[in-house]
PDB file of C-alpha atoms in Angstrom:
ATOM      1  CA  MET A   1     -37.295 -39.963  66.570  1.00 39.00           C
ATOM      2  CA  PRO A   2     -35.009 -39.970  63.632  1.00 48.00           C
ATOM      3  CA  LEU A   3     -35.460 -42.389  60.855  1.00 45.00           C
ATOM      4  CA  ASP A   4     -33.771 -45.500  60.759  1.00 53.00           C
ATOM      5  CA  SER A   5     -30.765 -45.606  57.960  1.00 52.00           C
ATOM      6  CA  SER A   6     -31.782 -48.516  56.834  1.00 56.00           C
ATOM      7  CA  THR A   7     -35.183 -47.642  55.976  1.00 54.00           C
ATOM      8  CA  TYR A   8     -33.442 -44.381  54.131  1.00 55.00           C
ATOM      9  CA  ALA A   9     -31.806 -47.619  51.731  1.00 61.00           C
ATOM     10  CA  LEU A  10     -35.416 -49.017  51.577  1.00 58.00           C
ATOM     11  CA  ALA A  11     -37.062 -46.162  50.379  1.00 65.00           C
ATOM     12  CA  LEU A  12     -34.514 -45.003  48.004  1.00 74.00           C
ATOM     13  CA  LEU A  13     -33.562 -41.904  50.502  1.00 83.00           C
ATOM     14  CA  ARG A  14     -30.131 -40.144  51.114  1.00 86.00           C
ATOM     15  CA  LEU A  15     -29.470 -39.871  54.779  1.00 80.00           C
ATOM     16  CA  ASP A  16     -31.099 -36.538  55.239  1.00 83.00           C
ATOM     17  CA  GLY A  17     -34.240 -37.897  53.718  1.00 83.00           C
ATOM     18  CA  ARG A  18     -34.086 -36.296  50.030  1.00 89.00           C
ATOM     19  CA  ARG A  19     -34.474 -38.375  46.847  1.00 88.00           C
ATOM     20  CA  TRP A  20     -31.788 -38.403  44.224  1.00 88.00           C
ATOM     21  CA  ASN A  21     -32.929 -34.514  42.621  1.00 87.00           C
ATOM     22  CA  GLU A  22     -34.136 -32.955  45.476  1.00 92.00           C
ATOM     23  CA  LEU A  23     -32.406 -29.462  46.304  1.00 93.00           C
ATOM     24  CA  ARG A  24     -31.910 -28.773  50.324  1.00 94.00           C
ATOM     25  CA  ARG A  25     -33.474 -26.315  52.122  1.00 93.00           C
ATOM     26  CA  MET A  26     -32.418 -22.533  50.339  1.00 93.00           C
ATOM     27  CA  HIS A  27     -32.824 -19.673  52.007  1.00 93.00           C
ATOM     28  CA  ALA A  28     -32.049 -16.319  50.325  1.00 93.00           C
ATOM     29  CA  GLN A  29     -31.808 -12.263  51.716  1.00 92.00           C
ATOM     30  CA  ILE A  30     -30.759  -9.000  49.548  1.00 92.00           C
ATOM     31  CA  SER A  31     -29.895  -6.168  51.225  1.00 90.00           C
ATOM     32  CA  THR A  32     -28.264  -7.530  54.848  1.00 92.00           C
ATOM     33  CA  GLN A  33     -25.921  -4.821  55.142  1.00 91.00           C
ATOM     34  CA  ALA A  34     -26.470  -1.306  54.921  1.00 90.00           C
ATOM     35  CA  ALA A  35     -23.535   0.318  54.448  1.00 91.00           C
ATOM     36  CA  ALA A  36     -22.868  -1.775  50.887  1.00 93.00           C
ATOM     37  CA  ASP A  37     -23.244  -1.212  47.833  1.00 94.00           C
ATOM     38  CA  GLY A  38     -24.577  -4.494  47.300  1.00 93.00           C
ATOM     39  CA  SER A  39     -25.180  -7.976  50.207  1.00 95.00           C
ATOM     40  CA  SER A  40     -26.888 -10.686  50.216  1.00 95.00           C
ATOM     41  CA  TYR A  41     -27.052 -13.749  52.534  1.00 96.00           C
ATOM     42  CA  LEU A  42     -27.213 -17.363  51.478  1.00 96.00           C
ATOM     43  CA  GLU A  43     -28.310 -20.832  53.222  1.00 95.00           C
ATOM     44  CA  MET A  44     -27.642 -24.203  50.939  1.00 94.00           C
ATOM     45  CA  GLY A  45     -28.798 -26.473  53.594  1.00 92.00           C
ATOM     46  CA  ASN A  46     -26.314 -25.837  56.616  1.00 93.00           C
ATOM     47  CA  THR A  47     -23.728 -24.002  54.521  1.00 95.00           C
ATOM     48  CA  LYS A  48     -24.399 -19.832  55.390  1.00 96.00           C
ATOM     49  CA  VAL A  49     -22.570 -17.682  53.347  1.00 97.00           C
ATOM     50  CA  ILE A  50     -22.385 -13.458  53.723  1.00 97.00           C
ATOM     51  CA  CYS A  51     -21.545 -11.169  50.528  1.00 97.00           C
ATOM     52  CA  THR A  52     -20.788  -7.850  49.656  1.00 97.00           C
ATOM     53  CA  VAL A  53     -20.177  -5.843  46.967  1.00 96.00           C
ATOM     54  CA  ALA A  54     -18.426  -2.164  46.761  1.00 94.00           C
ATOM     55  CA  GLY A  55     -18.447  -0.501  43.740  1.00 82.00           C
ATOM     56  CA  PRO A  56     -18.060  -0.175  40.657  1.00 90.00           C
ATOM     57  CA  SER A  57     -15.424   2.556  41.713  1.00 89.00           C
ATOM     58  CA  GLU A  58     -12.359   4.252  40.835  1.00 84.00           C
ATOM     59  CA  GLY A  59      -9.468   2.280  40.806  1.00 71.00           C
ATOM     60  CA  ARG A  60      -6.166   2.129  43.156  1.00 62.00           C
ATOM     61  CA  ARG A  61      -3.629   3.779  40.590  1.00 52.00           C
ATOM     62  CA  GLY A  62       0.128   2.544  40.568  1.00 45.00           C
ATOM     63  CA  GLY A  63       2.132  -0.274  39.810  1.00 41.00           C
ATOM     64  CA  GLY A  64       1.812  -3.986  40.866  1.00 40.00           C
ATOM     65  CA  GLY A  65      -1.750  -4.427  38.852  1.00 40.00           C
ATOM     66  CA  GLN A  66      -3.480  -3.529  41.728  1.00 44.00           C
ATOM     67  CA  GLY A  67      -6.984  -1.429  40.487  1.00 47.00           C
ATOM     68  CA  GLY A  68      -8.608  -1.026  37.384  1.00 51.00           C
ATOM     69  CA  GLY A  69      -6.131   0.831  35.595  1.00 57.00           C
ATOM     70  CA  GLY A  70      -7.351  -1.353  31.714  1.00 75.00           C
ATOM     71  CA  ALA A  71     -10.257  -0.076  29.581  1.00 85.00           C
ATOM     72  CA  GLU A  72     -12.598  -2.293  31.459  1.00 89.00           C
ATOM     73  CA  ALA A  73     -13.292  -3.188  35.169  1.00 92.00           C
ATOM     74  CA  LYS A  74     -11.121  -4.786  37.488  1.00 94.00           C
ATOM     75  CA  ILE A  75     -13.212  -7.859  39.292  1.00 95.00           C
ATOM     76  CA  GLU A  76     -11.081  -8.399  43.044  1.00 95.00           C
ATOM     77  CA  VAL A  77     -12.433 -11.374  45.021  1.00 95.00           C
ATOM     78  CA  GLU A  78     -11.707 -11.651  48.633  1.00 94.00           C
ATOM     79  CA  ILE A  79     -13.121 -15.052  50.522  1.00 94.00           C
ATOM     80  CA  GLY A  80     -12.627 -15.471  54.730  1.00 92.00           C
ATOM     81  CA  VAL A  81     -13.997 -19.021  55.797  1.00 90.00           C
ATOM     82  CA  ALA A  82     -14.639 -18.812  60.023  1.00 87.00           C
ATOM     83  CA  GLY A  83     -12.439 -21.136  61.265  1.00 82.00           C
ATOM     84  CA  PHE A  84     -15.788 -22.118  63.570  1.00 84.00           C
ATOM     85  CA  SER A  85     -17.204 -23.103  59.982  1.00 80.00           C
ATOM     86  CA  GLY A  86     -16.476 -26.614  59.785  1.00 74.00           C
ATOM     87  CA  VAL A  87     -16.180 -29.655  61.817  1.00 71.00           C
ATOM     88  CA  GLU A  88     -12.515 -29.119  62.293  1.00 72.00           C
ATOM     89  CA  ARG A  89     -12.006 -25.830  64.499  1.00 68.00           C
ATOM     90  CA  LYS A  90      -9.330 -24.401  61.824  1.00 68.00           C
ATOM     91  CA  ARG A  91      -8.331 -21.013  60.687  1.00 66.00           C
ATOM     92  CA  ARG A  92      -7.288 -20.482  57.452  1.00 65.00           C
ATOM     93  CA  GLY A  93      -4.884 -17.386  56.186  1.00 63.00           C
ATOM     94  CA  ARG A  94      -5.037 -15.069  53.140  1.00 64.00           C
ATOM     95  CA  GLY A  95      -2.140 -17.442  51.548  1.00 69.00           C
ATOM     96  CA  ASP A  96      -4.368 -21.042  51.931  1.00 79.00           C
ATOM     97  CA  LYS A  97      -4.148 -22.673  48.592  1.00 86.00           C
ATOM     98  CA  ARG A  98      -7.858 -23.729  48.510  1.00 87.00           C
ATOM     99  CA  THR A  99      -9.052 -20.268  49.221  1.00 90.00           C
ATOM    100  CA  SER A 100      -7.060 -18.678  46.597  1.00 92.00           C
ATOM    101  CA  GLU A 101      -8.858 -21.612  43.870  1.00 92.00           C
ATOM    102  CA  LEU A 102     -11.865 -20.380  44.869  1.00 93.00           C
ATOM    103  CA  GLN A 103     -11.565 -16.589  44.773  1.00 94.00           C
ATOM    104  CA  HIS A 104     -10.419 -16.989  41.210  1.00 95.00           C
ATOM    105  CA  THR A 105     -12.749 -19.139  40.034  1.00 95.00           C
ATOM    106  CA  LEU A 106     -15.286 -16.521  41.035  1.00 96.00           C
ATOM    107  CA  ALA A 107     -13.149 -13.763  39.627  1.00 96.00           C
ATOM    108  CA  THR A 108     -12.826 -15.891  36.032  1.00 95.00           C
ATOM    109  CA  ALA A 109     -16.825 -16.423  35.759  1.00 95.00           C
ATOM    110  CA  PHE A 110     -18.322 -13.108  36.829  1.00 96.00           C
ATOM    111  CA  ALA A 111     -15.584 -11.352  34.251  1.00 94.00           C
ATOM    112  CA  SER A 112     -17.100 -13.455  31.341  1.00 91.00           C
ATOM    113  CA  THR A 113     -21.035 -12.225  32.654  1.00 93.00           C
ATOM    114  CA  LEU A 114     -20.639  -8.344  34.218  1.00 95.00           C
ATOM    115  CA  LEU A 115     -20.707  -5.369  31.331  1.00 94.00           C
ATOM    116  CA  LEU A 116     -17.001  -4.598  32.264  1.00 93.00           C
ATOM    117  CA  HIS A 117     -16.754  -2.322  29.674  1.00 92.00           C
ATOM    118  CA  LEU A 118     -19.094   0.439  30.858  1.00 93.00           C
ATOM    119  CA  TYR A 119     -17.034   0.842  33.604  1.00 92.00           C
ATOM    120  CA  PRO A 120     -13.516   1.163  32.907  1.00 91.00           C
ATOM    121  CA  HIS A 121     -10.335   2.594  35.832  1.00 90.00           C
ATOM    122  CA  SER A 122     -12.815   0.848  38.274  1.00 93.00           C
ATOM    123  CA  THR A 123     -12.846  -1.261  40.620  1.00 94.00           C
ATOM    124  CA  ILE A 124     -15.636  -4.364  41.311  1.00 95.00           C
ATOM    125  CA  ALA A 125     -14.605  -6.366  45.023  1.00 96.00           C
ATOM    126  CA  ILE A 126     -16.334  -9.067  45.793  1.00 97.00           C
ATOM    127  CA  THR A 127     -16.197  -9.868  49.744  1.00 96.00           C
ATOM    128  CA  ILE A 128     -17.386 -13.186  51.145  1.00 96.00           C
ATOM    129  CA  HIS A 129     -17.277 -15.008  54.606  1.00 95.00           C
ATOM    130  CA  VAL A 130     -18.411 -18.345  55.031  1.00 94.00           C
ATOM    131  CA  LEU A 131     -20.318 -19.084  58.337  1.00 94.00           C
ATOM    132  CA  SER A 132     -20.659 -22.617  58.068  1.00 93.00           C
ATOM    133  CA  GLN A 133     -19.436 -25.286  55.906  1.00 92.00           C
ATOM    134  CA  ASP A 134     -21.462 -28.351  54.640  1.00 91.00           C
ATOM    135  CA  GLY A 135     -21.431 -29.265  51.195  1.00 88.00           C
ATOM    136  CA  SER A 136     -21.796 -27.107  47.939  1.00 92.00           C
ATOM    137  CA  LEU A 137     -19.378 -24.165  48.927  1.00 94.00           C
ATOM    138  CA  LEU A 138     -18.402 -22.841  45.620  1.00 95.00           C
ATOM    139  CA  ALA A 139     -22.041 -22.931  44.809  1.00 96.00           C
ATOM    140  CA  ALA A 140     -22.699 -21.246  47.602  1.00 96.00           C
ATOM    141  CA  CYS A 141     -20.865 -18.465  47.117  1.00 96.00           C
ATOM    142  CA  LEU A 142     -21.591 -17.770  42.655  1.00 96.00           C
ATOM    143  CA  ASN A 143     -25.099 -17.526  44.171  1.00 96.00           C
ATOM    144  CA  ALA A 144     -24.921 -15.317  46.647  1.00 96.00           C
ATOM    145  CA  ALA A 145     -22.199 -13.074  44.743  1.00 96.00           C
ATOM    146  CA  THR A 146     -24.913 -13.286  42.045  1.00 95.00           C
ATOM    147  CA  LEU A 147     -27.468 -11.715  45.115  1.00 95.00           C
ATOM    148  CA  ALA A 148     -25.243  -9.094  45.749  1.00 95.00           C
ATOM    149  CA  LEU A 149     -24.563  -7.983  42.131  1.00 95.00           C
ATOM    150  CA  ILE A 150     -27.988  -7.490  41.596  1.00 92.00           C
ATOM    151  CA  ASP A 151     -28.485  -5.201  45.017  1.00 92.00           C
ATOM    152  CA  ALA A 152     -25.597  -3.535  43.365  1.00 93.00           C
ATOM    153  CA  GLY A 153     -27.093  -2.954  40.419  1.00 91.00           C
ATOM    154  CA  VAL A 154     -24.123  -4.003  38.095  1.00 93.00           C
ATOM    155  CA  PRO A 155     -25.040  -4.605  34.594  1.00 93.00           C
ATOM    156  CA  MET A 156     -24.678  -8.141  33.147  1.00 93.00           C
ATOM    157  CA  SER A 157     -25.901 -10.572  30.589  1.00 91.00           C
ATOM    158  CA  ASP A 158     -27.268 -13.123  32.476  1.00 90.00           C
ATOM    159  CA  TYR A 159     -26.714 -14.214  35.985  1.00 88.00           C
ATOM    160  CA  ILE A 160     -25.430 -17.268  36.740  1.00 94.00           C
ATOM    161  CA  CYS A 161     -27.229 -20.092  39.174  1.00 95.00           C
ATOM    162  CA  ALA A 162     -24.535 -22.826  40.747  1.00 96.00           C
ATOM    163  CA  CYS A 163     -25.098 -26.288  41.649  1.00 95.00           C
ATOM    164  CA  THR A 164     -23.182 -29.670  42.552  1.00 95.00           C
ATOM    165  CA  ALA A 165     -24.289 -33.097  41.431  1.00 94.00           C
ATOM    166  CA  GLY A 166     -22.112 -36.439  42.834  1.00 92.00           C
ATOM    167  CA  SER A 167     -23.133 -40.356  41.159  1.00 87.00           C
ATOM    168  CA  THR A 168     -22.873 -43.244  42.715  1.00 81.00           C
ATOM    169  CA  SER A 169     -23.585 -46.879  41.833  1.00 64.00           C
ATOM    170  CA  SER A 170     -24.707 -50.097  43.418  1.00 47.00           C
ATOM    171  CA  ALA A 171     -22.814 -52.117  40.743  1.00 43.00           C
ATOM    172  CA  GLY A 172     -20.114 -54.565  41.351  1.00 40.00           C
ATOM    173  CA  ALA A 173     -15.938 -53.814  41.164  1.00 40.00           C
ATOM    174  CA  GLY A 174     -16.113 -55.432  37.879  1.00 44.00           C
ATOM    175  CA  ASP A 175     -19.518 -53.993  36.074  1.00 46.00           C
ATOM    176  CA  THR A 176     -18.912 -50.244  34.193  1.00 48.00           C
ATOM    177  CA  GLY A 177     -22.471 -50.259  33.197  1.00 49.00           C
ATOM    178  CA  ALA A 178     -24.435 -47.029  32.575  1.00 48.00           C
ATOM    179  CA  ASP A 179     -27.357 -48.462  34.279  1.00 52.00           C
ATOM    180  CA  ASN A 180     -26.446 -49.059  37.496  1.00 57.00           C
ATOM    181  CA  GLU A 181     -25.372 -45.464  38.038  1.00 65.00           C
ATOM    182  CA  ASP A 182     -27.540 -43.345  40.435  1.00 81.00           C
ATOM    183  CA  PRO A 183     -26.956 -39.437  40.104  1.00 88.00           C
ATOM    184  CA  LEU A 184     -27.276 -37.310  43.419  1.00 91.00           C
ATOM    185  CA  LEU A 185     -27.886 -33.659  43.219  1.00 93.00           C
ATOM    186  CA  ASP A 186     -27.459 -30.997  45.585  1.00 93.00           C
ATOM    187  CA  LEU A 187     -24.620 -32.560  48.034  1.00 92.00           C
ATOM    188  CA  ASN A 188     -24.190 -32.006  51.802  1.00 91.00           C
ATOM    189  CA  GLY A 189     -20.757 -32.171  53.169  1.00 90.00           C
ATOM    190  CA  LEU A 190     -20.752 -36.295  53.949  1.00 89.00           C
ATOM    191  CA  GLU A 191     -21.470 -37.156  50.571  1.00 89.00           C
ATOM    192  CA  GLU A 192     -18.865 -35.204  49.375  1.00 89.00           C
ATOM    193  CA  GLN A 193     -16.051 -36.418  51.353  1.00 88.00           C
ATOM    194  CA  GLU A 194     -17.829 -40.187  49.983  1.00 87.00           C
ATOM    195  CA  LEU A 195     -18.594 -39.843  46.551  1.00 89.00           C
ATOM    196  CA  PRO A 196     -16.881 -37.836  43.200  1.00 91.00           C
ATOM    197  CA  PHE A 197     -18.630 -34.965  42.812  1.00 93.00           C
ATOM    198  CA  LEU A 198     -18.570 -31.722  40.101  1.00 94.00           C
ATOM    199  CA  THR A 199     -20.132 -28.345  40.188  1.00 95.00           C
ATOM    200  CA  VAL A 200     -21.561 -26.686  37.465  1.00 96.00           C
ATOM    201  CA  GLY A 201     -22.740 -23.000  37.190  1.00 96.00           C
ATOM    202  CA  THR A 202     -24.686 -22.149  34.444  1.00 95.00           C
ATOM    203  CA  LEU A 203     -25.906 -18.783  32.422  1.00 92.00           C
ATOM    204  CA  GLY A 204     -29.843 -17.598  32.791  1.00 82.00           C
ATOM    205  CA  ALA A 205     -32.262 -20.102  31.004  1.00 80.00           C
ATOM    206  CA  SER A 206     -30.338 -20.375  28.366  1.00 82.00           C
ATOM    207  CA  GLU A 207     -28.421 -23.783  29.958  1.00 85.00           C
ATOM    208  CA  LYS A 208     -24.848 -22.719  28.812  1.00 91.00           C
ATOM    209  CA  VAL A 209     -22.155 -23.956  31.011  1.00 94.00           C
ATOM    210  CA  VAL A 210     -19.779 -21.403  32.505  1.00 94.00           C
ATOM    211  CA  VAL A 211     -18.640 -22.549  35.329  1.00 95.00           C
ATOM    212  CA  LEU A 212     -17.391 -26.363  35.684  1.00 94.00           C
ATOM    213  CA  MET A 213     -15.098 -27.668  38.209  1.00 93.00           C
ATOM    214  CA  MET A 214     -14.210 -31.198  38.959  1.00 91.00           C
ATOM    215  CA  GLU A 215     -11.999 -31.905  42.025  1.00 83.00           C
ATOM    216  CA  THR A 216     -12.174 -35.876  42.357  1.00 84.00           C
ATOM    217  CA  ARG A 217     -11.636 -38.681  39.602  1.00 85.00           C
ATOM    218  CA  VAL A 218     -14.683 -40.073  38.304  1.00 86.00           C
ATOM    219  CA  GLN A 219     -15.098 -42.681  35.270  1.00 85.00           C
ATOM    220  CA  ALA A 220     -15.620 -40.537  32.169  1.00 85.00           C
ATOM    221  CA  HIS A 221     -19.264 -42.873  31.545  1.00 86.00           C
ATOM    222  CA  LYS A 222     -20.835 -41.109  34.143  1.00 87.00           C
ATOM    223  CA  VAL A 223     -19.689 -37.162  33.420  1.00 90.00           C
ATOM    224  CA  GLU A 224     -23.037 -37.232  31.493  1.00 90.00           C
ATOM    225  CA  SER A 225     -24.850 -38.237  33.682  1.00 91.00           C
ATOM    226  CA  MET A 226     -23.615 -36.207  36.309  1.00 92.00           C
ATOM    227  CA  LEU A 227     -23.808 -33.074  33.755  1.00 93.00           C
ATOM    228  CA  ALA A 228     -27.470 -33.435  33.179  1.00 93.00           C
ATOM    229  CA  VAL A 229     -28.155 -33.968  36.779  1.00 94.00           C
ATOM    230  CA  ALA A 230     -26.652 -30.357  37.757  1.00 94.00           C
ATOM    231  CA  VAL A 231     -27.387 -28.623  34.691  1.00 94.00           C
ATOM    232  CA  ASP A 232     -31.213 -29.266  35.821  1.00 94.00           C
ATOM    233  CA  GLY A 233     -31.000 -28.840  39.813  1.00 94.00           C
ATOM    234  CA  CYS A 234     -29.277 -25.158  37.916  1.00 94.00           C
ATOM    235  CA  GLY A 235     -32.550 -24.631  36.542  1.00 93.00           C
ATOM    236  CA  GLN A 236     -34.297 -25.106  40.385  1.00 93.00           C
ATOM    237  CA  VAL A 237     -32.049 -22.856  41.225  1.00 94.00           C
ATOM    238  CA  ARG A 238     -32.505 -19.675  39.035  1.00 92.00           C
ATOM    239  CA  LYS A 239     -35.842 -20.373  39.907  1.00 91.00           C
ATOM    240  CA  ILE A 240     -35.443 -19.448  43.613  1.00 90.00           C
ATOM    241  CA  LEU A 241     -33.060 -17.093  42.275  1.00 89.00           C
ATOM    242  CA  ASP A 242     -35.658 -15.303  40.411  1.00 88.00           C
ATOM    243  CA  GLY A 243     -38.359 -14.595  42.611  1.00 83.00           C
ATOM    244  CA  VAL A 244     -35.482 -12.567  44.808  1.00 81.00           C
ATOM    245  CA  GLY A 245     -34.477 -10.875  42.067  1.00 64.00           C
ATOM    246  CA  TRP A 246     -38.000  -9.841  41.251  1.00 66.00           C
ATOM    247  CA  LEU A 247     -37.820  -8.601  44.748  1.00 61.00           C
ATOM    248  CA  VAL A 248     -35.034  -6.350  44.117  1.00 61.00           C
ATOM    249  CA  LYS A 249     -36.597  -4.533  41.039  1.00 59.00           C
ATOM    250  CA  ALA A 250     -40.503  -4.789  42.539  1.00 59.00           C
ATOM    251  CA  GLN A 251     -38.779  -2.418  45.857  1.00 58.00           C
ATOM    252  CA  ARG A 252     -36.772  -0.140  43.060  1.00 58.00           C
ATOM    253  CA  HIS A 253     -39.836   0.318  40.367  1.00 54.00           C
ATOM    254  CA  LEU A 254     -42.048   0.827  43.471  1.00 55.00           C
ATOM    255  CA  ALA A 255     -40.225   3.245  45.690  1.00 53.00           C
ATOM    256  CA  THR A 256     -42.493   5.839  45.246  1.00 46.00           C
ATOM    257  CA  ASP A 257     -45.337   4.175  45.498  1.00 52.00           C
ATOM    258  CA  ASN A 258     -47.023   3.195  49.167  1.00 46.00           C
ATOM    259  CA  VAL A 259     -46.747  -0.334  48.024  1.00 43.00           C
ATOM    260  CA  HIS A 260     -44.526  -2.851  51.055  1.00 45.00           C
ATOM    261  CA  LEU A 261     -42.662  -5.959  49.612  1.00 43.00           C
ATOM    262  CA  VAL A 262     -42.667  -8.435  52.618  1.00 42.00           C
ATOM    263  CA  PRO A 263     -40.017 -11.642  51.323  1.00 42.00           C
ATOM    264  CA  ASP A 264     -41.554 -15.250  52.714  1.00 44.00           C
ATOM    265  CA  ALA A 265     -38.795 -18.054  53.436  1.00 40.00           C
ATOM    266  CA  ILE A 266     -38.226 -19.844  50.561  1.00 39.00           C
ATOM    267  CA  GLU A 267     -38.173 -23.091  51.352  1.00 41.00           C
ATOM    268  CA  PRO A 268     -37.263 -26.221  48.062  1.00 41.00           C
ATOM    269  CA  PRO A 269     -37.626 -28.769  47.294  1.00 40.00           C
ATOM    270  CA  GLY A 270     -41.059 -29.102  46.416  1.00 40.00           C
ATOM    271  CA  SER A 271     -41.274 -25.430  44.836  1.00 40.00           C
ATOM    272  CA  ALA A 272     -38.699 -24.339  43.236  1.00 38.00           C
ATOM    273  CA  GLU A 273     -39.273 -20.933  43.837  1.00 38.00           C
ATOM    274  CA  ALA A 274     -39.613 -18.082  45.817  1.00 40.00           C
ATOM    275  CA  VAL A 275     -42.775 -17.212  47.260  1.00 35.00           C
ATOM    276  CA  VAL A 276     -42.885 -13.296  47.873  1.00 34.00           C
ATOM    277  CA  SER A 277     -46.062 -11.228  48.630  1.00 32.00           C
ATOM    278  CA  VAL A 278     -46.920  -8.050  47.943  1.00 31.00           C
ATOM    279  CA  GLN A 279     -49.317  -6.119  50.134  1.00 34.00           C
ATOM    280  CA  SER A 280     -50.558  -2.769  49.833  1.00 32.00           C
ATOM    281  CA  ARG A 281     -52.783  -0.263  51.517  1.00 34.00           C
ATOM    282  CA  GLU A 282     -54.189   2.820  50.842  1.00 36.00           C
ATOM    283  CA  LEU A 283     -53.023   6.114  52.558  1.00 37.00           C
ATOM    284  CA  GLU A 284     -56.759   7.504  54.605  1.00 41.00           C
ATOM    285  CA  PRO A 285     -56.591  11.228  53.677  1.00 44.00           C
ATOM    286  CA  GLN A 286     -56.100  12.597  57.246  1.00 44.00           C
ATOM    287  CA  VAL A 287     -57.202  16.455  58.484  1.00 41.00           C
ATOM    288  CA  PRO A 288     -54.827  18.533  60.084  1.00 44.00           C
ATOM    289  CA  ALA A 289     -55.195  18.784  63.652  1.00 46.00           C
ATOM    290  CA  ARG A 290     -55.065  22.614  63.321  1.00 43.00           C
ATOM    291  CA  ALA A 291     -57.779  22.261  60.874  1.00 42.00           C
ATOM    292  CA  ARG A 292     -60.137  20.886  62.953  1.00 45.00           C
ATOM    293  CA  SER A 293     -59.596  23.274  65.916  1.00 47.00           C
ATOM    294  CA  THR A 294     -60.461  25.837  63.698  1.00 46.00           C
ATOM    295  CA  GLY A 295     -63.591  23.675  62.581  1.00 52.00           C
ATOM    296  CA  SER A 296     -64.488  23.246  65.579  1.00 51.00           C
ATOM    297  CA  GLN A 297     -64.146  26.845  67.375  1.00 52.00           C
ATOM    298  CA  SER A 298     -65.994  28.384  63.648  1.00 53.00           C
ATOM    299  CA  ASP A 299     -69.038  25.986  65.070  1.00 57.00           C
ATOM    300  CA  GLU A 300     -68.865  27.629  68.388  1.00 51.00           C
ATOM    301  CA  LEU A 301     -69.152  30.709  67.472  1.00 41.00           C
ATOM    302  CA  ARG A 302     -72.186  29.708  65.171  1.00 52.00           C
ATOM    303  CA  THR A 303     -74.042  28.299  68.229  1.00 51.00           C
ATOM    304  CA  LEU A 304     -73.477  31.390  70.567  1.00 49.00           C
ATOM    305  CA  LEU A 305     -74.999  33.672  67.694  1.00 46.00           C
TER     306      LEU A 305
END
């Protein structure tokens, strides 16, 4: 039986049972598409996205500014939103304004982190398929693209971790004091419809903000607390991505050894670290069947003699 919403309010919990500073359950996988150079699957709550990376590959020649014809590689981002991903069944075309903004934001963000000068006259294509939307869509796309780029082996200065934060106030209409603010971390779809929120992406453990997008109006004195909560949430997301990124490195460096890597489920909040178990087994020396038969025949000859 679900818990009554009034009980959530008394316990200072949100509608999904989380506290104000807790992430939703986050699950991530890598190398999900064998045909792609890099791929990933990411779930942030009920928001689910698939990302594939192709390249760096030789850019297309010709006019129109297409392809990597300059001294640095060109990043091409394409986002496809499934018609069944939202509450209303709606199919978005290629010229959708919202989708174009997301594509431009991702291309600009990764252009500042990837070492594009190492691949002149080339193209890096990032394709994202949105399967389900329940808030934090931009953050999920950034995190999924980061894992896919790591899987593809594209060099970068550090990787981007993204998260959302919102703000609600229990004060009256005339009270603008900061003491009554209630910042929230990792908003879901219902919270994004009712509350002002922003999306923040930080670069590595330095807490350097490389992505900051706010699409709603908010009072100026609330921005600082929202930004602080979002940066802290990016640190929690980084711990999760660290576990998945460690798995990629281990698979590459230990490919020649007899080590089997089995990623377990990642379940924040509580522990914001990816649980990765490493199971190794030693190969027992095996005697070829022909050698065993030869040995048995020699024993029989000795018995007869």
